[in-house]
Coordinates of C-alpha atoms in Angstrom, one line a residue:
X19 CA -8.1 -89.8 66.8
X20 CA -5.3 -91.3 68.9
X21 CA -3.3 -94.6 67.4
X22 CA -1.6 -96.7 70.0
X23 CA 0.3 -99.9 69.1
X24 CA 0.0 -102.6 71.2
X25 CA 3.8 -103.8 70.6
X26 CA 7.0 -102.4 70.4
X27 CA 8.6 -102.6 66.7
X28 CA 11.4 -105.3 66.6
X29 CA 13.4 -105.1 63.7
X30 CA 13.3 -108.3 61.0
X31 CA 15.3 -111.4 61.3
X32 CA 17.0 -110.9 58.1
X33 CA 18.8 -107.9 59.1
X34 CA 22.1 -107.5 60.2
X35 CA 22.7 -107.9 63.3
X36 CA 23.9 -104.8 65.6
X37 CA 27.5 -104.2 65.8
X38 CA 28.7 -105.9 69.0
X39 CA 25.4 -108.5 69.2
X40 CA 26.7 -112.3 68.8
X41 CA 25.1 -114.4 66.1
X42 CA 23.8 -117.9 67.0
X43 CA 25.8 -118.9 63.8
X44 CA 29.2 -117.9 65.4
X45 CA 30.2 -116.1 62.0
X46 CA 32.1 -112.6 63.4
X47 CA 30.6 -110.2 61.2
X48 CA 32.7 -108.1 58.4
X49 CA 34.9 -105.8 58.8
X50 CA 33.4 -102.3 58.7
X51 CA 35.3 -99.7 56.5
X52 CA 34.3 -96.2 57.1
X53 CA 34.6 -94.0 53.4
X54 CA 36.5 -90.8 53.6
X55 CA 34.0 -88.1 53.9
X56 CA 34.3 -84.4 53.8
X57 CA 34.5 -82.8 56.7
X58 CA 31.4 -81.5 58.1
X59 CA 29.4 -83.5 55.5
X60 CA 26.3 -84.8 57.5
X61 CA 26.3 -89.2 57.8
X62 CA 22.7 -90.9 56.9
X63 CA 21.9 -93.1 60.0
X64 CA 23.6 -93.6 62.9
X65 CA 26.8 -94.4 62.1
X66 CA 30.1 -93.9 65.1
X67 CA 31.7 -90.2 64.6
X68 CA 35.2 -90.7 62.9
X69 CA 38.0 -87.9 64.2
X70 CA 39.1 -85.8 61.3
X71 CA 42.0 -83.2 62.3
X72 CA 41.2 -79.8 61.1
X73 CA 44.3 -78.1 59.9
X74 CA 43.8 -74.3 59.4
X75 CA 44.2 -72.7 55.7
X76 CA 47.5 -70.4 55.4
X77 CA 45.9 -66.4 54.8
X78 CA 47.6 -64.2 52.2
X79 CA 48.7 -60.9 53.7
X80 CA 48.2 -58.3 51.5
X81 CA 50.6 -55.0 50.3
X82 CA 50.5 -51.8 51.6
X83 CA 49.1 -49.4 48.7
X84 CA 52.6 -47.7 49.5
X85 CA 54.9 -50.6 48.5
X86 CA 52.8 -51.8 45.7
X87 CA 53.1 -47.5 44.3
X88 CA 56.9 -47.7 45.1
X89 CA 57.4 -51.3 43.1
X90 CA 55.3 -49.3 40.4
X91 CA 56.7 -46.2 40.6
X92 CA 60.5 -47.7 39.9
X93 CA 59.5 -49.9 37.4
X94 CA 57.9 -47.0 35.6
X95 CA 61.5 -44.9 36.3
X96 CA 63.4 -47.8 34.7
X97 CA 61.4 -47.8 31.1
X98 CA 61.4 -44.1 31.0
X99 CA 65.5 -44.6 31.8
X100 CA 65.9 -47.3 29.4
X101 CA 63.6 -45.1 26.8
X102 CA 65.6 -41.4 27.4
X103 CA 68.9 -43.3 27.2
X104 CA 67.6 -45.3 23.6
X105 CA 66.1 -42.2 22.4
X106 CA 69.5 -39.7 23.3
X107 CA 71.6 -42.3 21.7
X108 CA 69.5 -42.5 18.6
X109 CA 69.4 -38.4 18.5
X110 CA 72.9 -38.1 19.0
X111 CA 74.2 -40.7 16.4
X112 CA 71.7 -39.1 14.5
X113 CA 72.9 -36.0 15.2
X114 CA 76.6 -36.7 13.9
X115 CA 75.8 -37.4 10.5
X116 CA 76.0 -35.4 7.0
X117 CA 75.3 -31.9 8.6
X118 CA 74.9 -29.1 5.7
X119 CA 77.3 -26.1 5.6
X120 CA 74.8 -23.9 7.7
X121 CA 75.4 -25.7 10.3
X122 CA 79.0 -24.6 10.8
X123 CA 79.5 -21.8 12.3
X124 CA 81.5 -20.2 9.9
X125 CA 82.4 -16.4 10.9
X126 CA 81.1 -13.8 8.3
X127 CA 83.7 -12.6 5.9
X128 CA 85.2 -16.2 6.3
X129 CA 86.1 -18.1 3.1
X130 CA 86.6 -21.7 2.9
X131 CA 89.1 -22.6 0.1
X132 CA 90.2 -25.9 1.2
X133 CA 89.2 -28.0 3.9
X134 CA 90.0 -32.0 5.3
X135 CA 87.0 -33.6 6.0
X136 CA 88.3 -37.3 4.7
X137 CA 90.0 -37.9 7.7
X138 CA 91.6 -40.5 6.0
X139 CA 94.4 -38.4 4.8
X140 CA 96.0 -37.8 8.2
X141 CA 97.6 -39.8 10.6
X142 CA 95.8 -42.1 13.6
X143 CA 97.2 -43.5 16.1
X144 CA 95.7 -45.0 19.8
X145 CA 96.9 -42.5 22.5
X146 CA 97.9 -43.3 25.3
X147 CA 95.8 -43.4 28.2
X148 CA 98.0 -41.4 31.2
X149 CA 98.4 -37.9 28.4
X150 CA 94.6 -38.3 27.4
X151 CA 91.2 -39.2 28.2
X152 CA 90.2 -40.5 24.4
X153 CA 91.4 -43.3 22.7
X154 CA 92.3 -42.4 19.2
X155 CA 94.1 -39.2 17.5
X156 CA 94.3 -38.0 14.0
X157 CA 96.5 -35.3 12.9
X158 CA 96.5 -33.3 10.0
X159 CA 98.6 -30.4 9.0
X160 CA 99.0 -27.4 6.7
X161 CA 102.0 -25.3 5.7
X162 CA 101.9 -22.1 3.5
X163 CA 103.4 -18.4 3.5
X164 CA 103.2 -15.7 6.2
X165 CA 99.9 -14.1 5.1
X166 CA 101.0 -10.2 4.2
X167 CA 98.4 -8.8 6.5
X168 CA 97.0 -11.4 9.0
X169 CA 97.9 -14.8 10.0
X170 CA 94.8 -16.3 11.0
X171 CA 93.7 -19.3 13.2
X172 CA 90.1 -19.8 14.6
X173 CA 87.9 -22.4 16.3
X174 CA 84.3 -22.6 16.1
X175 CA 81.5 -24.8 17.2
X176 CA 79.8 -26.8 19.9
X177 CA 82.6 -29.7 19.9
X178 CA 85.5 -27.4 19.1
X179 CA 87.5 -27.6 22.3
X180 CA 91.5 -27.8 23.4
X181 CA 94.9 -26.1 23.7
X182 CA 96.8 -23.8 21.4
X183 CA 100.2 -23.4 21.4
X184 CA 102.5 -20.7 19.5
X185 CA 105.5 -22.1 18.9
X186 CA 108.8 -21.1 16.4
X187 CA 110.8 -23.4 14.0
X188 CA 113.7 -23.0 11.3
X189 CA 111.5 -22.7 8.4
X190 CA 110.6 -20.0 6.1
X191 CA 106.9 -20.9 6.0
X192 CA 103.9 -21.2 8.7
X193 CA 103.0 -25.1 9.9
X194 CA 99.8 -25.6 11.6
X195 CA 99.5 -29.3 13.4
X196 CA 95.9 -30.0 14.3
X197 CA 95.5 -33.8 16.3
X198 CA 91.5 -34.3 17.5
X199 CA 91.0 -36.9 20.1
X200 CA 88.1 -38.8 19.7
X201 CA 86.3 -42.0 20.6
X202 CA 83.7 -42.1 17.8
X203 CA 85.1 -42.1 14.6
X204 CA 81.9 -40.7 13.3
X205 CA 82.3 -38.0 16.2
X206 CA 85.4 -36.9 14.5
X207 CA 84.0 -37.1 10.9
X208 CA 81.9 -33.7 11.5
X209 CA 84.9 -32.0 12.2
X210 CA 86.1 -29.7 9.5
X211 CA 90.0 -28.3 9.7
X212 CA 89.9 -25.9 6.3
X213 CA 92.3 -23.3 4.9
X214 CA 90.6 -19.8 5.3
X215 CA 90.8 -16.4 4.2
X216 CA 89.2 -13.2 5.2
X217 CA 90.1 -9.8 3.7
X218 CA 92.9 -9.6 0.8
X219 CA 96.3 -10.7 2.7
X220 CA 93.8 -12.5 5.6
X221 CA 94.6 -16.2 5.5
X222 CA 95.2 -19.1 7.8
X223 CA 93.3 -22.2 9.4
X224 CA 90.2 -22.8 11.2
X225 CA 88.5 -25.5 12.6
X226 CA 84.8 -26.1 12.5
X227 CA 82.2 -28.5 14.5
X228 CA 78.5 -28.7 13.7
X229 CA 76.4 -26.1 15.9
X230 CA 74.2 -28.0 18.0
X231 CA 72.1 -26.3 20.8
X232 CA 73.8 -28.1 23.6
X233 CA 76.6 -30.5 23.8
X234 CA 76.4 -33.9 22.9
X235 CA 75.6 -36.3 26.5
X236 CA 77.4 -39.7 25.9
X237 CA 80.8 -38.1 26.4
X238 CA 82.2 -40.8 23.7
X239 CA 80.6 -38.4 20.9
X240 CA 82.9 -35.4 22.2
X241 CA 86.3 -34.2 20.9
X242 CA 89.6 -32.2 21.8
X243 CA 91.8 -30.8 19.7
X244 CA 95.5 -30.0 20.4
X245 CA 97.1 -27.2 17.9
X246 CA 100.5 -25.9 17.2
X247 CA 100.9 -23.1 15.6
X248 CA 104.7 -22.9 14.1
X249 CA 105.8 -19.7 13.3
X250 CA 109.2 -19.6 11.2
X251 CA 112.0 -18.1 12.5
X252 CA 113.7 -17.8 9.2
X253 CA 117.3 -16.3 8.9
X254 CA 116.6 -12.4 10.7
X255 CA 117.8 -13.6 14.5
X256 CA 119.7 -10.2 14.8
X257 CA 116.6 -8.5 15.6
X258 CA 113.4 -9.1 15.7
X259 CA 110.9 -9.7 12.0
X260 CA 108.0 -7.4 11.5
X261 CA 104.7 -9.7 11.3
X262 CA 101.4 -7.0 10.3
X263 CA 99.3 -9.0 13.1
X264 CA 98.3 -12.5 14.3
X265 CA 95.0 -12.9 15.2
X266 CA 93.4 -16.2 17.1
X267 CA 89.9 -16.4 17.8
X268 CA 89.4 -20.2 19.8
X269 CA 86.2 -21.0 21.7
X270 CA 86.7 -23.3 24.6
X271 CA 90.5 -23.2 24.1
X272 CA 93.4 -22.1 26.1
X273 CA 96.9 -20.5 24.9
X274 CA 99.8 -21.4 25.7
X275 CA 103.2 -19.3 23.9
X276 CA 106.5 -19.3 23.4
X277 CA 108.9 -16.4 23.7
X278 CA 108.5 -14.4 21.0
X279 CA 109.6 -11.0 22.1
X280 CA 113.1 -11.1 20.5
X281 CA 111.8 -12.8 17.3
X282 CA 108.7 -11.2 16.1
X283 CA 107.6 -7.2 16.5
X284 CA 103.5 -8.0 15.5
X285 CA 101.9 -4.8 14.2
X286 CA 98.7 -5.9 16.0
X287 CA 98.5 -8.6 18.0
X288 CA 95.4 -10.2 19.1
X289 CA 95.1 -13.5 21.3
X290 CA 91.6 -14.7 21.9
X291 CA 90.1 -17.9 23.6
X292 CA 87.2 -19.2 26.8
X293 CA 87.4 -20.7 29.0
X294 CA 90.8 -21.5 29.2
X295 CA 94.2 -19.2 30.3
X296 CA 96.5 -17.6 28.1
X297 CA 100.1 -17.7 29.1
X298 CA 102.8 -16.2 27.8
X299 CA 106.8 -16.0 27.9
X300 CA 107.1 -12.4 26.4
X301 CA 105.7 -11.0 23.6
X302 CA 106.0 -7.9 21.3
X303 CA 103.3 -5.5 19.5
X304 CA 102.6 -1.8 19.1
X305 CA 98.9 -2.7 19.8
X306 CA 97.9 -6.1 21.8
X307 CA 94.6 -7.7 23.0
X308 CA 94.0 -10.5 24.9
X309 CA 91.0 -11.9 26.0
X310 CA 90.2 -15.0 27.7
X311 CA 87.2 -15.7 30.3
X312 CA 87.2 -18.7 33.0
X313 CA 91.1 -18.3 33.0
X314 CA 94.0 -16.2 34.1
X315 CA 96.4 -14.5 31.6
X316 CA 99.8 -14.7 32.9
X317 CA 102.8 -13.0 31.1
X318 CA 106.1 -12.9 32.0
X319 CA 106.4 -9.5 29.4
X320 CA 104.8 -7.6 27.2
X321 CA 105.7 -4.7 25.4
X322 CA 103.5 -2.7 23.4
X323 CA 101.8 0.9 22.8
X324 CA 98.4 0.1 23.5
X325 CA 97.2 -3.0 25.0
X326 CA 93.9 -4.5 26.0
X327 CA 93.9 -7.8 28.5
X328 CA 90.6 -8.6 29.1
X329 CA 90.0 -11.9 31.7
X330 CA 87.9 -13.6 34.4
X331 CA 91.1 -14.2 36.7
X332 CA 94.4 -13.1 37.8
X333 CA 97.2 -11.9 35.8
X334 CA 100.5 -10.3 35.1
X335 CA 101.7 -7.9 32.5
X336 CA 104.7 -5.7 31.5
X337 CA 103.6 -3.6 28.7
X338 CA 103.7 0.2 27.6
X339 CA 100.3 0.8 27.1
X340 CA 97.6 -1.4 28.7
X341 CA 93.9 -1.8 29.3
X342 CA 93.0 -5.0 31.5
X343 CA 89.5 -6.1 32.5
X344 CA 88.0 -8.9 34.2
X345 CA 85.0 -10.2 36.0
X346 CA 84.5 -12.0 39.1
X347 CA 88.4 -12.6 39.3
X348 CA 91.0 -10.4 40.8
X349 CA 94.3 -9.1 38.9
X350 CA 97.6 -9.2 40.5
X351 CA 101.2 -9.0 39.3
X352 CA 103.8 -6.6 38.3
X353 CA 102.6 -3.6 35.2
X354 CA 104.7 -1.3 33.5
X355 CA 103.4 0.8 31.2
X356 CA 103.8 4.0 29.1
X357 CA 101.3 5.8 28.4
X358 CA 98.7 4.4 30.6
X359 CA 97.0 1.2 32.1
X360 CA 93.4 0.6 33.1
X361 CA 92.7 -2.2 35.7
X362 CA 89.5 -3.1 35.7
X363 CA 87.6 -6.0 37.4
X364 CA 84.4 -6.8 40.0
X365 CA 84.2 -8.6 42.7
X366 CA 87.7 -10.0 43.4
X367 CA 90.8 -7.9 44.4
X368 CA 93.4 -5.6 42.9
X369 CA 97.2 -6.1 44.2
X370 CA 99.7 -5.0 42.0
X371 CA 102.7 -3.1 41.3
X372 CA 102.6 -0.3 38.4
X373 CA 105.5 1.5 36.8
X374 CA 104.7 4.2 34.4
X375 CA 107.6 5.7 32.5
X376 CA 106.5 8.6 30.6
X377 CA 108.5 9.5 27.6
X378 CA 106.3 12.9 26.8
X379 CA 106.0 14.6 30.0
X380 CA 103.5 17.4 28.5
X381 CA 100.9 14.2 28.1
X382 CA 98.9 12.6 30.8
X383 CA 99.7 9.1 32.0
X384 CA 96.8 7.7 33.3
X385 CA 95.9 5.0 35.5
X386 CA 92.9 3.4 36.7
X387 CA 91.8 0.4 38.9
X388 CA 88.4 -0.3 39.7
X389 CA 86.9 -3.3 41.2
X390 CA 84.3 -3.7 43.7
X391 CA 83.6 -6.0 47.2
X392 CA 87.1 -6.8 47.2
X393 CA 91.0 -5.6 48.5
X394 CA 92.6 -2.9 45.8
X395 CA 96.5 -2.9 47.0
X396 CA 98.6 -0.6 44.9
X397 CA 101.8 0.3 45.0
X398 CA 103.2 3.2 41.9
X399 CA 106.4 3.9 40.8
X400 CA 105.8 7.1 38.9
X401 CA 108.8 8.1 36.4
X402 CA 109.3 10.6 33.0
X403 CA 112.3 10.5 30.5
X404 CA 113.9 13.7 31.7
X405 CA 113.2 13.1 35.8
X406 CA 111.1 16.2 36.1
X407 CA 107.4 17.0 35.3
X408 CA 104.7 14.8 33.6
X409 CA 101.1 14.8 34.1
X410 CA 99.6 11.6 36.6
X411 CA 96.1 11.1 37.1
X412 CA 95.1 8.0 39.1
X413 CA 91.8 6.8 39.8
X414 CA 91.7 3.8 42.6
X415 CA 87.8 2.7 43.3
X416 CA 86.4 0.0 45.8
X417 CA 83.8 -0.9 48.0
X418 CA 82.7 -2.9 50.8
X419 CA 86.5 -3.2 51.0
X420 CA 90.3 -1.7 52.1
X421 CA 91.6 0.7 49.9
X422 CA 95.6 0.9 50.1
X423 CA 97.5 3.1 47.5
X424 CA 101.3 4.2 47.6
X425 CA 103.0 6.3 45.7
X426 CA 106.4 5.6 45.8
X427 CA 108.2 7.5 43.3
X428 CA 107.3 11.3 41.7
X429 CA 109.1 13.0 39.5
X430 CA 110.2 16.8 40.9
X431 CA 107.1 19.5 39.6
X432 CA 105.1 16.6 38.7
X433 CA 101.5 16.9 38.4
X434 CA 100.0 14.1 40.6
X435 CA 95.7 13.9 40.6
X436 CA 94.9 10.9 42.8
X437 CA 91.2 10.1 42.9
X438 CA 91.3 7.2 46.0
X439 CA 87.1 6.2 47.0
X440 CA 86.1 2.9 49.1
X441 CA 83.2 2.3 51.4
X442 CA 82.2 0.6 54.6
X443 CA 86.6 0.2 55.2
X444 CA 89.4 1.9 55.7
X445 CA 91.1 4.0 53.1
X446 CA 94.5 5.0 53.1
X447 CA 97.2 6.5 50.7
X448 CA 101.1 7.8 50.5
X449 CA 102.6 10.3 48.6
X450 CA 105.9 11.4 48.4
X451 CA 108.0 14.6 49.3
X452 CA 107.8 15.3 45.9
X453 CA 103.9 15.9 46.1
X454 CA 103.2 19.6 46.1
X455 CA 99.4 20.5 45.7
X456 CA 95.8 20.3 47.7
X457 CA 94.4 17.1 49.5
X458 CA 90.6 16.6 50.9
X459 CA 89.8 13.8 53.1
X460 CA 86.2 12.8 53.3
X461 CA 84.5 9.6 55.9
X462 CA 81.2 9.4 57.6
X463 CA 82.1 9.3 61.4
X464 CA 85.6 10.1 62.3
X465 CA 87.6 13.1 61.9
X466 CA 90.5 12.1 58.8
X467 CA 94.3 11.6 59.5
X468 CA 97.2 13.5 57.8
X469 CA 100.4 12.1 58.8
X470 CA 104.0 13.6 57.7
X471 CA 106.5 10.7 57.0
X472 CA 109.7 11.8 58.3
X473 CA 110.0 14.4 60.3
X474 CA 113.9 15.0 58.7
X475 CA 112.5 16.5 55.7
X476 CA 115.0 16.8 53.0
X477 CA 114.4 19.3 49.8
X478 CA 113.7 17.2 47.0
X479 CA 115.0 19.7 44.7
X480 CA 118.4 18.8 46.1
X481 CA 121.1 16.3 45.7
X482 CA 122.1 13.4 47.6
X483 CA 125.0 15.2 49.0
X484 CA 123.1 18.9 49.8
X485 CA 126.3 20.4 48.4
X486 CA 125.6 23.9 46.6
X487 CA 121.8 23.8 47.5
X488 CA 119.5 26.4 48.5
X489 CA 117.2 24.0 50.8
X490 CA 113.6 25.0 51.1
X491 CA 111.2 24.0 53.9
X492 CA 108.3 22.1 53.7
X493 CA 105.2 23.2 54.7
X494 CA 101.9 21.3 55.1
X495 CA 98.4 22.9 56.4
X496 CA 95.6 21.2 57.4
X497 CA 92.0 22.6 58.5
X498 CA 88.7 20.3 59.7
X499 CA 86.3 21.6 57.9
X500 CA 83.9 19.2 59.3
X501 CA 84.4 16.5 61.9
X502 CA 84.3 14.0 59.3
X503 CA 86.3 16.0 56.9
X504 CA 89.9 17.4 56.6
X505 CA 91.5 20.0 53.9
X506 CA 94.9 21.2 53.0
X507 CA 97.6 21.7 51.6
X508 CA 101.1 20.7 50.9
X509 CA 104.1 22.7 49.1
X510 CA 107.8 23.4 48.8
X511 CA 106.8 26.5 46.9
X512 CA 104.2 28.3 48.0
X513 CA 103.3 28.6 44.1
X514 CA 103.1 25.2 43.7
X515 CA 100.3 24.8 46.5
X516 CA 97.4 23.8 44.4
X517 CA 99.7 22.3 41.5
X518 CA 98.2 18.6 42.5
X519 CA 95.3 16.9 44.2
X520 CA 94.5 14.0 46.6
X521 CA 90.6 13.4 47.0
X522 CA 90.1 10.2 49.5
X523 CA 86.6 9.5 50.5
X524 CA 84.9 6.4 52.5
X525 CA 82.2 5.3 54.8
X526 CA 82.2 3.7 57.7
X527 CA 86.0 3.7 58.2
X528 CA 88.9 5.7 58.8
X529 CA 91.0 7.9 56.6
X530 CA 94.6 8.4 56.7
X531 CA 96.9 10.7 54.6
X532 CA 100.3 10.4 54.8
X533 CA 102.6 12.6 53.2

């Protein structure tokens, strides 16, 4: 069914009119006020579109997954930082409080009899900040008798550290001065300096720090101790008092002593630190040892009958009988010795000067050097009491390094064994017209060299002036038994031709004899 309508639809009279019509009545019509409407929100009825500005909404850029692991990843360093830090402080104050008597590192066979641990009783004072790092110092001292055997003095434990020095005085008994340096007074509590004994006639001082398995990290809980041993001089300055033996045994300390040589003649002598050098002025002993490591000993003199110097670095020694080894440091200076001397050391180099004066020519004077990858220099003055004879055997060994060794002084009819081996360099020695015996020369690739000094040989045997002397001729001979290896012999006497021997051997470098 289709509806039509007839009319078009008008709208009624009481209705407002349409914006813009005119009213008969000549009213204007009201002001229209358009409501705030969100944007996009759909109008009912046809109402005029109203311009709203569309501003755009700032967008959040994001991280990178990197940047937010590296903020996390520091933040995460800081708390464990700020947690290590909290919990090594709280271990190590921990750490320096009552500790029990096992935790000393006493040495076995070492008696306690009296011992400072109120610190209270010495002195403190604030040290000045240009003679040492810490703040504060306490000193305590001890005086008694010269022990009838041994004078002791030791050092043990993880915070024992410092320098000892031997010293002298016009008194008739022994002073030991300890000061410890220290920032924490509680630091400086665990310390223990005690009177000791050891055997009957064993007696001195030690110091003793808890043992912990590594040192303390906040450096304020560390200490260093400064020592002075005083020795008394007493009234005997005519000639020098007989002391049975000092004996030091200091971890982490070095020595430092006075001349003593022309005060005290020690029975047995024995100087012992790490880590630290011992020096000497000059010093007196029928048997000595030293022994350092980290450090050089260097003595001006020493005179004794048997002496072992055993170091990490250089030294210097005058002594009669001497044993010196090292490690991973050379040893120079000037030796003399008696009865023998053993130089002894790795990978650092040998240049000295050796004098051995043999007072029993029917006994051997030995000396040795050994070291390896390094220089061995040597130059040997070789002397006995009565200018003749004595027995000389001398063992000089390298490698991977020159080998230099000269002979500059042999008694007449000595006995001179010289045992000279490097590799990879060259190897070269002297003898003197005094030398009377065999030589063998020995490299890989050359044919060896035997040289003869002066060609104006003078007989030995005679004096300066030649008067009244029956002047021999030398005579050397030389034969290649190889091309790489050279025999002989050289003699005044032809009964004298295998009295001594000179064995040089190398690699990879020349050989030269000269005689």
């Amino acid at each position: 069914m289709i509806i039509t309508e007839s009319a078009p639809k008008m709208p009624p009279k009481s209705s407002t009119p349409l914006l813009g019509a005119s009213s008969g009545s000549g009213v204007p019509p009201p002001a229209y006020t358009a409501r705030d409407a969100p944007v996009g929100a759909a109008h009912a009825g046809p109402q005029a579109a109203i311009y709203q500005p569309v501003y755009p909404q700032p967008q959040l850029v994001g991280e990178s997954a990197g940047r937010r692991f590296f903020k996390a990843f520091m933040v995460a360093l800081g708390l464990w930082l700020l947690a290590s830090a909290l919990v090594t402080s709280v271990v190590d104050d921990g750490a320096i409080g009552r500790f029990r008597d096992n935790e000393y590192p006493v040495p076995t066979g070492v008696h306690l009899t009296r011992c400072i641990t109120d610190w209270s009783e010495g002195e403190t004072t604030k040290t000045p900040v240009f003679t040492t790092p810490y703040p504060y110092g306490t000193t305590v001292s001890f005086d008694f008798s010269m022990p009838p055997e041994t004078l002791l003095l030791m050092s043990k434990g993880s915070l024992s550290s410092g320098q000892l020095k031997v010293t002298t005085a016009d008194t008739t008994d022994v002073k030991v001065k300890v000061t410890v340096y220290y920032h924490n007074q509680r630091a400086r509590d665990t310390a223990k300096i005690c009177m000791v004994s050891r055997k009957d006639g064993e007696q001195g001082v030690g110091i003793f720090t808890p043992k912990w398995w590594q040192l303390p990290r906040d450096r304020n809980l560390r200490l260093s101790f400064d020592v002075e041993l005083i020795l008394p001089r007493g009234s005997a300055l005519s000639s020098p008092q007989s002391v049975n033996a000092l004996s030091t045994d200091v971890d982490n300390f070095s020595h430092e002593v006075d001349s003593l040589e022309d005060i005290f003649n020690f029975r047995h002598l024995s100087l012992t630190g790490s880590n630290g050098k011992i020096s000497a002025r000059s010093l007196r002993a029928r048997d000595a040892t030293l022994k350092t490591s980290n450090g050089a000993i260097i003595i001006d003199s020493l005179s004794a009958s048997t002496a072992k110097l055993t170091t990490s670095d250089g030294l210097s020694l005058v002594a009669l009988n001497a044993a010196v080894r090292s490690s991973n440091g050379g040893i120079s200076g000037s030796f003399n010795v008696c009865e023998s001397l053993d130089l002894t050391t790795s990978n650092g180099p040998i240049v000295v000067t050796v004098g051995i004066n043999s007072s029993d020519s029917s006994k051997a004077s030995t000396l040795t050097m050994r070291t390896s990858n390094a220089l061995l220099a040597s130059t040997i003055d070789l002397h006995t009491a009565s200018g003749k004879g004595g027995k000389f055997p001398i063992t000089a060994t390298t490698s991977n390094a020159r080998l230099s060794t000269t002979i500059a002084a042999l008694p007449l009819d000595a006995v001179l064994k010289l045992e000279a081996r490097t590799s990879n360099d060259l190897a070269e020695a002297t003898v003197p017209l005094t030398y009377e015996g065999a030589f063998s020369l020995t490299t890989s690739n050359e044919v060896p060299s035997v040289r003869r000094a002066d060609p104006k040989e003078r007989d030995p045997a005679c004096a300066e002036d030649g008067v009244a002397c029956d002047a021999r001729r030398r005579t050397v001979e030389t034969r290649v038994v190889k091309k790489n290896m050279v025999m002989g012999v050289t003699y005044w006497d032809k009964a004298n031709a295998r009295r001594g021997d000179v064995s040089m051997r190398t690699s990879n470098g020349h050989v030269t004899l000269t005689l």
